[in-house]
Short mmCIF file of C-alpha atoms and ligand atoms in Angstrom, two decimals:
data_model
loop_
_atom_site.label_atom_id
_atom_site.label_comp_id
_atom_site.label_asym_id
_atom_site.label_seq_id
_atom_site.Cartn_x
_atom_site.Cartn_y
_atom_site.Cartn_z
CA UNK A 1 129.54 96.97 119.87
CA UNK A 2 128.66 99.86 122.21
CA UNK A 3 126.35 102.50 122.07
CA UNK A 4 129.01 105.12 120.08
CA UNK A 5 129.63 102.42 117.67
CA UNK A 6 125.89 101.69 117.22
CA UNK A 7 125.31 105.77 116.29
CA UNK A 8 128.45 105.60 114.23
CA UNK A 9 126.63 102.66 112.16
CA UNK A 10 122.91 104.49 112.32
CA UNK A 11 124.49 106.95 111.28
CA UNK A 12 126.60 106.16 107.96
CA UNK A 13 124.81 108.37 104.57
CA UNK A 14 127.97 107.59 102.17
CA UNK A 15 126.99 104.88 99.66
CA UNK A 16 130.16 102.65 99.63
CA UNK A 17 130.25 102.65 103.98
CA UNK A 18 126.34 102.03 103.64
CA UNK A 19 126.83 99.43 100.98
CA UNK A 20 129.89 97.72 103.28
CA UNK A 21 127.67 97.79 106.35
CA UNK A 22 124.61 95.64 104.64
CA UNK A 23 127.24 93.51 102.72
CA UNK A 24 128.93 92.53 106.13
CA UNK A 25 125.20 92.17 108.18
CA UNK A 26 124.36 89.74 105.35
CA UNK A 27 128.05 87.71 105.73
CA UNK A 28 127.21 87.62 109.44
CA UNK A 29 123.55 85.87 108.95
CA UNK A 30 124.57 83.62 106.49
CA UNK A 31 127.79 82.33 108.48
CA UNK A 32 125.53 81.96 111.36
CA UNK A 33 122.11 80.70 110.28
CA UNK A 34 122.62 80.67 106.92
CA UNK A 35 121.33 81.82 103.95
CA UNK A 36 117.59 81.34 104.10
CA UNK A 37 114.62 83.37 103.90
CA UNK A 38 111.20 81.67 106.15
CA UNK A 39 108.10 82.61 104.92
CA UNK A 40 104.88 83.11 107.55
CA UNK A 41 102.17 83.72 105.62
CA UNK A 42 100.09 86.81 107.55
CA UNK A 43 96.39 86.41 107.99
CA UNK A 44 95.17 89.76 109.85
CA UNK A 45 92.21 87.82 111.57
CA UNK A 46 90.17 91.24 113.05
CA UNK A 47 91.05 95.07 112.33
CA UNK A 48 88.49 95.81 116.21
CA UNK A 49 91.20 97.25 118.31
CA UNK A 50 90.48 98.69 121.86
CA UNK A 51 93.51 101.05 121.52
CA UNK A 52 93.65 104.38 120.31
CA UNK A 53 97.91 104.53 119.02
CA UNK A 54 98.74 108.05 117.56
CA UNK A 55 99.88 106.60 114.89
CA UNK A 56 97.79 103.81 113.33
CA UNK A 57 94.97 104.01 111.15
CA UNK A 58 92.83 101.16 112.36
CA UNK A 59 93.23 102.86 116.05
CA UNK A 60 89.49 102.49 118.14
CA UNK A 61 88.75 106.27 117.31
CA UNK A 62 89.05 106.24 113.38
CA UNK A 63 85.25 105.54 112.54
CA UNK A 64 85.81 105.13 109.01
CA UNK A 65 87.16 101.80 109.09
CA UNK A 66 84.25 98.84 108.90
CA UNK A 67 85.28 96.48 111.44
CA UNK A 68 85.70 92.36 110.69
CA UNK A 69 86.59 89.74 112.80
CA UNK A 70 87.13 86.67 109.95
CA UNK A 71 85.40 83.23 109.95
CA UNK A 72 86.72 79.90 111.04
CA UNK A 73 86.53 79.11 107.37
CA UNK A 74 87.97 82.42 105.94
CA UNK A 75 91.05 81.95 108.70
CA UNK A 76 91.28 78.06 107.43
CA UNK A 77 91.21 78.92 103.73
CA UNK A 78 94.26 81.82 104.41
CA UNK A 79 96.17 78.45 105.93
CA UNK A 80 95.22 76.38 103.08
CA UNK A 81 97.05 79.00 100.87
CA UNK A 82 99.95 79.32 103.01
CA UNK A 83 100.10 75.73 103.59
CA UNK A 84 99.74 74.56 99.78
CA UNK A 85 102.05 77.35 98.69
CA UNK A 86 104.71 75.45 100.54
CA UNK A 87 105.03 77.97 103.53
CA UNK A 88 106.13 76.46 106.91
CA UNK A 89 104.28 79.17 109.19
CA UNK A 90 101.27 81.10 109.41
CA UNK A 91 100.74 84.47 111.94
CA UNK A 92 98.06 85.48 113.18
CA UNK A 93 97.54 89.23 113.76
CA UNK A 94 94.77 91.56 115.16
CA UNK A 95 93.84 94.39 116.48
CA UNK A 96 93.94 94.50 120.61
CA UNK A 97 90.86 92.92 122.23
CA UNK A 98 91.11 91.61 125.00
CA UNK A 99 87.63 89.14 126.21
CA UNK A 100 86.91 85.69 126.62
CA UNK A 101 85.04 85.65 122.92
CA UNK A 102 88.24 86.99 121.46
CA UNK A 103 90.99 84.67 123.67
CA UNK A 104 88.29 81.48 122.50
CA UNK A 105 88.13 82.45 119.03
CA UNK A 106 92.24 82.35 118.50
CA UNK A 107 91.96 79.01 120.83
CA UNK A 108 89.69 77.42 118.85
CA UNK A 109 91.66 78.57 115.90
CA UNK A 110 94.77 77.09 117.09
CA UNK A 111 93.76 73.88 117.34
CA UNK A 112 91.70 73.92 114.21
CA UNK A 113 94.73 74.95 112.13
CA UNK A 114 97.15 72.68 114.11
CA UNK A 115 94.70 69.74 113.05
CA UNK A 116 94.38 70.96 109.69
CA UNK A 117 97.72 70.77 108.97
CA UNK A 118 98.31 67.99 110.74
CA UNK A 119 100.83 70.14 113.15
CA UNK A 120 103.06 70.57 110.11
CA UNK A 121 102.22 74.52 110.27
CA UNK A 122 104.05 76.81 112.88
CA UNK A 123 101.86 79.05 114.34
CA UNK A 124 103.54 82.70 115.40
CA UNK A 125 100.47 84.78 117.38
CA UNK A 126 100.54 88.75 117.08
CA UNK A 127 97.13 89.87 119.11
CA UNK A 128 98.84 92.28 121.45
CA UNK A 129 98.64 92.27 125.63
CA UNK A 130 96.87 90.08 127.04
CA UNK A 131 96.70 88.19 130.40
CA UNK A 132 99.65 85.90 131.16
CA UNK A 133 96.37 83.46 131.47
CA UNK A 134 95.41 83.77 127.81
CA UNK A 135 99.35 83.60 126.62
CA UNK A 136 99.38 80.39 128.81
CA UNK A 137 96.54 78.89 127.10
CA UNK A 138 97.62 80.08 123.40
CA UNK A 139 100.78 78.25 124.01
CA UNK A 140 98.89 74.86 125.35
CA UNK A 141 96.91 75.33 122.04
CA UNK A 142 99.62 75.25 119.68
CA UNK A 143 101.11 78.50 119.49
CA UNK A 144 104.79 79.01 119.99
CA UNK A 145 106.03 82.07 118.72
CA UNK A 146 104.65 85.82 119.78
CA UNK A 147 105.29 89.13 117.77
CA UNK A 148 104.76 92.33 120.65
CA UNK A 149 106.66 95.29 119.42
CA UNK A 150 107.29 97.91 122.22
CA UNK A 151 107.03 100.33 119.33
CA UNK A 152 109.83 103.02 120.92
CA UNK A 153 112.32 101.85 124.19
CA UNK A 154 112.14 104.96 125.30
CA UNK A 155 109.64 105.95 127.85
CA UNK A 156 109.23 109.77 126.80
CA UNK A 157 108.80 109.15 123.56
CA UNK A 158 106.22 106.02 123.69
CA UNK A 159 103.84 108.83 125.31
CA UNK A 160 103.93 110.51 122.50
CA UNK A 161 102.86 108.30 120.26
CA UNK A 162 100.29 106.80 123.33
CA UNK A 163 97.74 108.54 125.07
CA UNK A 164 98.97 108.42 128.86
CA UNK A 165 96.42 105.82 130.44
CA UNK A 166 95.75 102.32 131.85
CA UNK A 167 95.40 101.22 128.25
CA UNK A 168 98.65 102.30 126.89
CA UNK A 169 100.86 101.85 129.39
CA UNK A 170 104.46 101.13 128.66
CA UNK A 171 105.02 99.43 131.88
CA UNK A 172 102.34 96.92 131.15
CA UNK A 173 103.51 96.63 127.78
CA UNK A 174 107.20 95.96 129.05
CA UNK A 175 105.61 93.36 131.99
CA UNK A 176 103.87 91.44 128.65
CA UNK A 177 106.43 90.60 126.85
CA UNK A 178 108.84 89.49 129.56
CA UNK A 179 105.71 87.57 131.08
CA UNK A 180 105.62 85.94 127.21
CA UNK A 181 108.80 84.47 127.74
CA UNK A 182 107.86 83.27 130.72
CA UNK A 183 104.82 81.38 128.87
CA UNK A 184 107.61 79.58 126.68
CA UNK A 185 107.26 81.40 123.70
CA UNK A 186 109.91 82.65 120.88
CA UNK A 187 109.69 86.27 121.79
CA UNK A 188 109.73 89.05 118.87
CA UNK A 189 109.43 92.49 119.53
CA UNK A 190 110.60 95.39 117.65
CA UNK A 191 110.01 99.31 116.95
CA UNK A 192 108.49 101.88 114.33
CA UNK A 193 111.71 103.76 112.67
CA UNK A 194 111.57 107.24 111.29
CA UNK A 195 109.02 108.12 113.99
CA UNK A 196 108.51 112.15 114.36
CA UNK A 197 110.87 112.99 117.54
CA UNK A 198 112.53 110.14 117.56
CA UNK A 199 116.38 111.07 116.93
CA UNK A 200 119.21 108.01 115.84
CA UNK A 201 120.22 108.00 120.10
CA UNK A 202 116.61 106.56 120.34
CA UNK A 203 117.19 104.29 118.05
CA UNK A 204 120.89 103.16 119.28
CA UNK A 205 119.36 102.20 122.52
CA UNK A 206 116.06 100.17 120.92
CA UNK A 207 118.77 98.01 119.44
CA UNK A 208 120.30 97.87 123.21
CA UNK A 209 117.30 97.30 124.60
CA UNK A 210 116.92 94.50 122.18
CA UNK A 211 119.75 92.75 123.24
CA UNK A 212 118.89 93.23 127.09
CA UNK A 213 115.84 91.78 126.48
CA UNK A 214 117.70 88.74 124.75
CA UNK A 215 114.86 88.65 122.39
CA UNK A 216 114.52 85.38 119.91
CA UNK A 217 112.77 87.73 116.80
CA UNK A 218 112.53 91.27 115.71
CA UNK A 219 110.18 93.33 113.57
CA UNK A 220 111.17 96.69 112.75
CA UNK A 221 109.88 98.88 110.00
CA UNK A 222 109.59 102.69 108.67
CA UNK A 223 107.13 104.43 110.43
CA UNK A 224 104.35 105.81 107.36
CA UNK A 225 102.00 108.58 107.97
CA UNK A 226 98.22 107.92 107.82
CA UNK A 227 96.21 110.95 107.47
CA UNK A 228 93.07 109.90 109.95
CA UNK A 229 95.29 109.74 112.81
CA UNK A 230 96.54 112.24 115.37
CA UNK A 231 100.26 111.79 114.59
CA UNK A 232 99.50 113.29 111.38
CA UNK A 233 99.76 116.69 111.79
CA UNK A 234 103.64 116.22 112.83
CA UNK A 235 104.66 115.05 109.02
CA UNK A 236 106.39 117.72 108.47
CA UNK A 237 109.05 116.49 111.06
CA UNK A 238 109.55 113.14 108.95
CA UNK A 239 112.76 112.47 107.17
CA UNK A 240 111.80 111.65 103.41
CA UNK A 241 111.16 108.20 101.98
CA UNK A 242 114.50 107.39 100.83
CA UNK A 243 116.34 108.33 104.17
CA UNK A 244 113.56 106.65 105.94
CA UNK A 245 113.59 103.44 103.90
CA UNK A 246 118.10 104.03 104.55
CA UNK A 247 117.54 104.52 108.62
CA UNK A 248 115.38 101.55 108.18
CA UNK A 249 117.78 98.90 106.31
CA UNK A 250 120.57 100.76 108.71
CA UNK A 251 118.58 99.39 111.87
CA UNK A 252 118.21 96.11 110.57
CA UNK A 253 121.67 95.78 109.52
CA UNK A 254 123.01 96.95 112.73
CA UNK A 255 120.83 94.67 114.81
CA UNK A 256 122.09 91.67 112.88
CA UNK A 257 125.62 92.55 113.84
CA UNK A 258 124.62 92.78 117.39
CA UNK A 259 122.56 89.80 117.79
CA UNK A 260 123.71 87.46 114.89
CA UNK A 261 121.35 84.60 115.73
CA UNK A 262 118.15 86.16 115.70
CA UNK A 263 114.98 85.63 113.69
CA UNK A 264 114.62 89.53 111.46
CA UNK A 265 111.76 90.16 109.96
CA UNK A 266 112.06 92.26 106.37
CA UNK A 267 108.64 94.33 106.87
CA UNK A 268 105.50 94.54 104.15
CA UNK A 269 106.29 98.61 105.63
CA UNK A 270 109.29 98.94 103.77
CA UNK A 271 107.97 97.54 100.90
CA UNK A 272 105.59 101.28 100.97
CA UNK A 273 108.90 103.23 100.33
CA UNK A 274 110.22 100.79 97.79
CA UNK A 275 108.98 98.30 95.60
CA UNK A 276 111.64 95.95 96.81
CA UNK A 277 112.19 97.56 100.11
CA UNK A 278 111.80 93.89 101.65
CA UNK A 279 114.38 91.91 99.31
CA UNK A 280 117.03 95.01 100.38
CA UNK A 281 116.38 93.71 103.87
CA UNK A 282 117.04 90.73 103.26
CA UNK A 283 120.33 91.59 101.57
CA UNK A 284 121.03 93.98 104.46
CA UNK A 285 121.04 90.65 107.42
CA UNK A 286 117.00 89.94 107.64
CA UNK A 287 115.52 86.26 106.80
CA UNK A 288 111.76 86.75 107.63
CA UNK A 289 109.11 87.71 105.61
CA UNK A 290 105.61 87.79 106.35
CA UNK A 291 103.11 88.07 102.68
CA UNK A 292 100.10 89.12 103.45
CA UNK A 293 97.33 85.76 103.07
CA UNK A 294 94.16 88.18 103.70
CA UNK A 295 91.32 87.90 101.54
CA UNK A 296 91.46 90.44 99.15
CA UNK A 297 87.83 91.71 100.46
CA UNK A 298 88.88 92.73 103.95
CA UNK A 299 92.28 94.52 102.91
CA UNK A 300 91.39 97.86 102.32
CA UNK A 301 89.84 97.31 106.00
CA UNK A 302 93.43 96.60 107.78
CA UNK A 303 95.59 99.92 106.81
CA UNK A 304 97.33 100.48 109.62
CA UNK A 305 99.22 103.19 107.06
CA UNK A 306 98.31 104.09 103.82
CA UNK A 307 99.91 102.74 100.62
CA UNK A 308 99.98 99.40 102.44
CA UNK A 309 100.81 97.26 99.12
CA UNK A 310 99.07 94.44 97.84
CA UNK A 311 95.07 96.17 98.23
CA UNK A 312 94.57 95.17 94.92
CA UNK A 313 97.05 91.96 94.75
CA UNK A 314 95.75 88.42 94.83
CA UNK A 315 97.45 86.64 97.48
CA UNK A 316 99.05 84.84 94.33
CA UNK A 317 100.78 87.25 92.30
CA UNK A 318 102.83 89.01 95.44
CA UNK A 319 103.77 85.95 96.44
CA UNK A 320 105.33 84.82 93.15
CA UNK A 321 106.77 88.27 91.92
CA UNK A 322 108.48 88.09 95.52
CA UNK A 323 109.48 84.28 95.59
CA UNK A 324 111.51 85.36 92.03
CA UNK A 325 113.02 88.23 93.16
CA UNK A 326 114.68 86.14 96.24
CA UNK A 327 115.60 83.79 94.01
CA UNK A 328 116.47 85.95 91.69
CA UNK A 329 119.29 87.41 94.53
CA UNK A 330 120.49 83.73 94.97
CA UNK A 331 118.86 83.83 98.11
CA UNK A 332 116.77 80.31 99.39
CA UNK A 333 113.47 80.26 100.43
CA UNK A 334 112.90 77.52 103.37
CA UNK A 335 109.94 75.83 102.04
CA UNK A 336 107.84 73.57 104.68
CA UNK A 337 110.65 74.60 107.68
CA UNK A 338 109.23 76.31 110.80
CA UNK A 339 112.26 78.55 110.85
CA UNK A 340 112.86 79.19 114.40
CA UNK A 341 115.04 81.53 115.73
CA UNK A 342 118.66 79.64 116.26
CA UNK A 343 118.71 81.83 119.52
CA UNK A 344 116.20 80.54 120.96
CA UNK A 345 116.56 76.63 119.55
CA UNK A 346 120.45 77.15 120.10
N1 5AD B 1 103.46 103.06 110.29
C1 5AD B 1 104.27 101.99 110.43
N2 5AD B 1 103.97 100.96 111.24
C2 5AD B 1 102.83 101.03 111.93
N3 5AD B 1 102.29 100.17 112.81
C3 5AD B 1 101.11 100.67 113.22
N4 5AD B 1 100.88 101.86 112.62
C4 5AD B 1 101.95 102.09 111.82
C5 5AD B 1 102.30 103.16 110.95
N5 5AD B 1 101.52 104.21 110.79
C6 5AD B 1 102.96 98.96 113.25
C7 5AD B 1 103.14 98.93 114.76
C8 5AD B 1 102.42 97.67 115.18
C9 5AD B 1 102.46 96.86 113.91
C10 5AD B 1 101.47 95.76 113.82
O1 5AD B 1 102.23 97.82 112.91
O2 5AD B 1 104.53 98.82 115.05
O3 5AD B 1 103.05 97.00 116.24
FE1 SF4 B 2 95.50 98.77 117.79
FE2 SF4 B 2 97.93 97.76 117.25
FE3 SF4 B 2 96.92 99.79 115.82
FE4 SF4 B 2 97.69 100.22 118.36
S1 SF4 B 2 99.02 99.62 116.62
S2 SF4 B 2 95.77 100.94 117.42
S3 SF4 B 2 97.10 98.26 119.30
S4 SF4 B 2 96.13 97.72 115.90
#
């Protein structure tokens, strides 16, 4: 597929096309990995982030989030869940920190949860840039997948959404994740969709860049508007919901075409502009999905948008509303499988 056909696809509005395009992604996964969906249950370990991104709402400068970083036993107890429930991989996520209490803390994590589970867990790390030091001991400590989206390919447009200094660098942030795959790990990366300025040429050459980067995993979800950040006051550029949540299922769709044996994650973010947002992924070529294992208590802490779903869920009931609806859709849930990505396990 080149570029012209990628825009052609990114591009499609009529139902029946749009409906063709997600029913052909979907043949495409399922005659090449299959029909499964891998759960990872999420555990957002710390909202303290040292970075300031235009467009997220637990950015350094937003003062009225109160900061956690979660126990040893509050971390253990997500895994429990996860683990119990049947669920063959845990990720970690935080905001960016980057010092030797932070890189100890997921260390000591690592191995806690890799003993807990007597290494029948996989353990997929999303904590940002850090030194290829720290990925190198992550890895040694059990960790063998990495989620690092580079947010927007294109250069221009990143510094939008970045402030233009040492700490947001896109250069750096390009240098990490090669340097992860260096480090061994399954490398994901991915972008925000629906972004103000971004056009569907952006988009055409994220997927591109995608498949330069010969990446193993890819999150990609609508970008959503928080009103205490800075990208705020450039709503009125966004397309609406439903053509986000479209340009969204479009991308993932497209990208399955293009790299058929790729991990894809269906986002919690499209789950804000539909109820189901995540299972029409899924039908559309993805086979990831990531429910949320944080305490109840510290999610209204970790909105990196607003209308993030599941504030007021128990861990519980999203997880079995969403475990019907897949199997609802005749689609399998790989219970107690790490679910690598075939691209990168061959
Ligand atoms: N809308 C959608 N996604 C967002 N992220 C951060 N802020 C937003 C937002 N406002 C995404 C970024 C980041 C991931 C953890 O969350 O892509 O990499
Ligand atoms: Fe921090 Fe990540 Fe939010 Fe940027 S997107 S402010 S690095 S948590």
């Amino acid at each position: 597929m080149n570029r012209n056909e990628i825009i052609e696809r990114l591009s499609l509005s009529e139902p029946d096309s749009l409906a063709a395009l997600y029913a052909e992604a979907n043949e495409i996964k399922t005659s090449t990995i299959g029909n499964k969906v891998y759960l990872r249950g999420l555990i957002e370990c710390s909202n303290i982030c040292n970075k300031n991104c235009y467009y997220c709402g637990i950015r350094r400068d937003n003062q009225t989030v109160s900061r956690y970083l979660l126990s040893d036993e509050e971390v253990l107890s997500a895994v429990d869940f996860a683990w119990k429930n049947r669920y063959g991989s845990v990720v970690l996520q935080s905001g960016e920190q980057q010092s030797a209490h932070f890189t100890n803390y997921i260390t000591r994590l690592l191995h806690q949860i890799k003993e807990y589970t007597n290494n029948e867990v996989g353990i997929t790390l999303s904590c940002g840039e850090q030194t290829g030091a720290t990925y190198k001991e992550w890895f040694k400590a059990g960790a063998h997948r990495y989620l690092l989206r580079i947010e927007t390919s294109n250069k221009v447009l990143y510094y939008k959404l970045h402030p233009n200094d040492d700490k947001h660098s896109f250069d750096n942030r390009l240098a990490a994740i090669r340097q992860l795959r260096i480090e061994g790990y399954q490398v994901g990366t991915g972008v925000m969709i629906g972004l103000p300025f971004q056009t569907v040429d952006h988009l055409a050459d994220d997927l591109l860049f995608f498949r330069s980067m010969d990446i193993d995993m890819a999150g990609m979800g609508p970008y959503l508007e928080h009103s205490q950040t800075p990208l705020y006051q450039f709503r009125h550029l966004l397309l609406p919901p439903d053509k986000r949540l479209e340009l969204a299922l479009k991308m993932v769709a497209t990208l399955r075409l293009l790299m058929p044996d790729i991990n894809i994650a269906a986002t919690t973010a499209l789950q804000v502009l539909h109820p189901e947002g995540r299972e029409m992924a899924v039908s559309a070529g993805a086979n990831i999905i990531m429910p949320n294992m944080t305490l109840p208590k510290f999610r209204p802490e970790y909105l990196i948008y607003e209308h993030k779903p599941g504030i007021n869920d128990d861990a519980d009931i999203s997880k079995s509303k969403l475990e019907q609806n897949l199997q609802n859709a005749g689609i399998d849930i790989g219970y107690n499988e790490w679910g690598d990505s075939r691209h990168f396990t061959g």
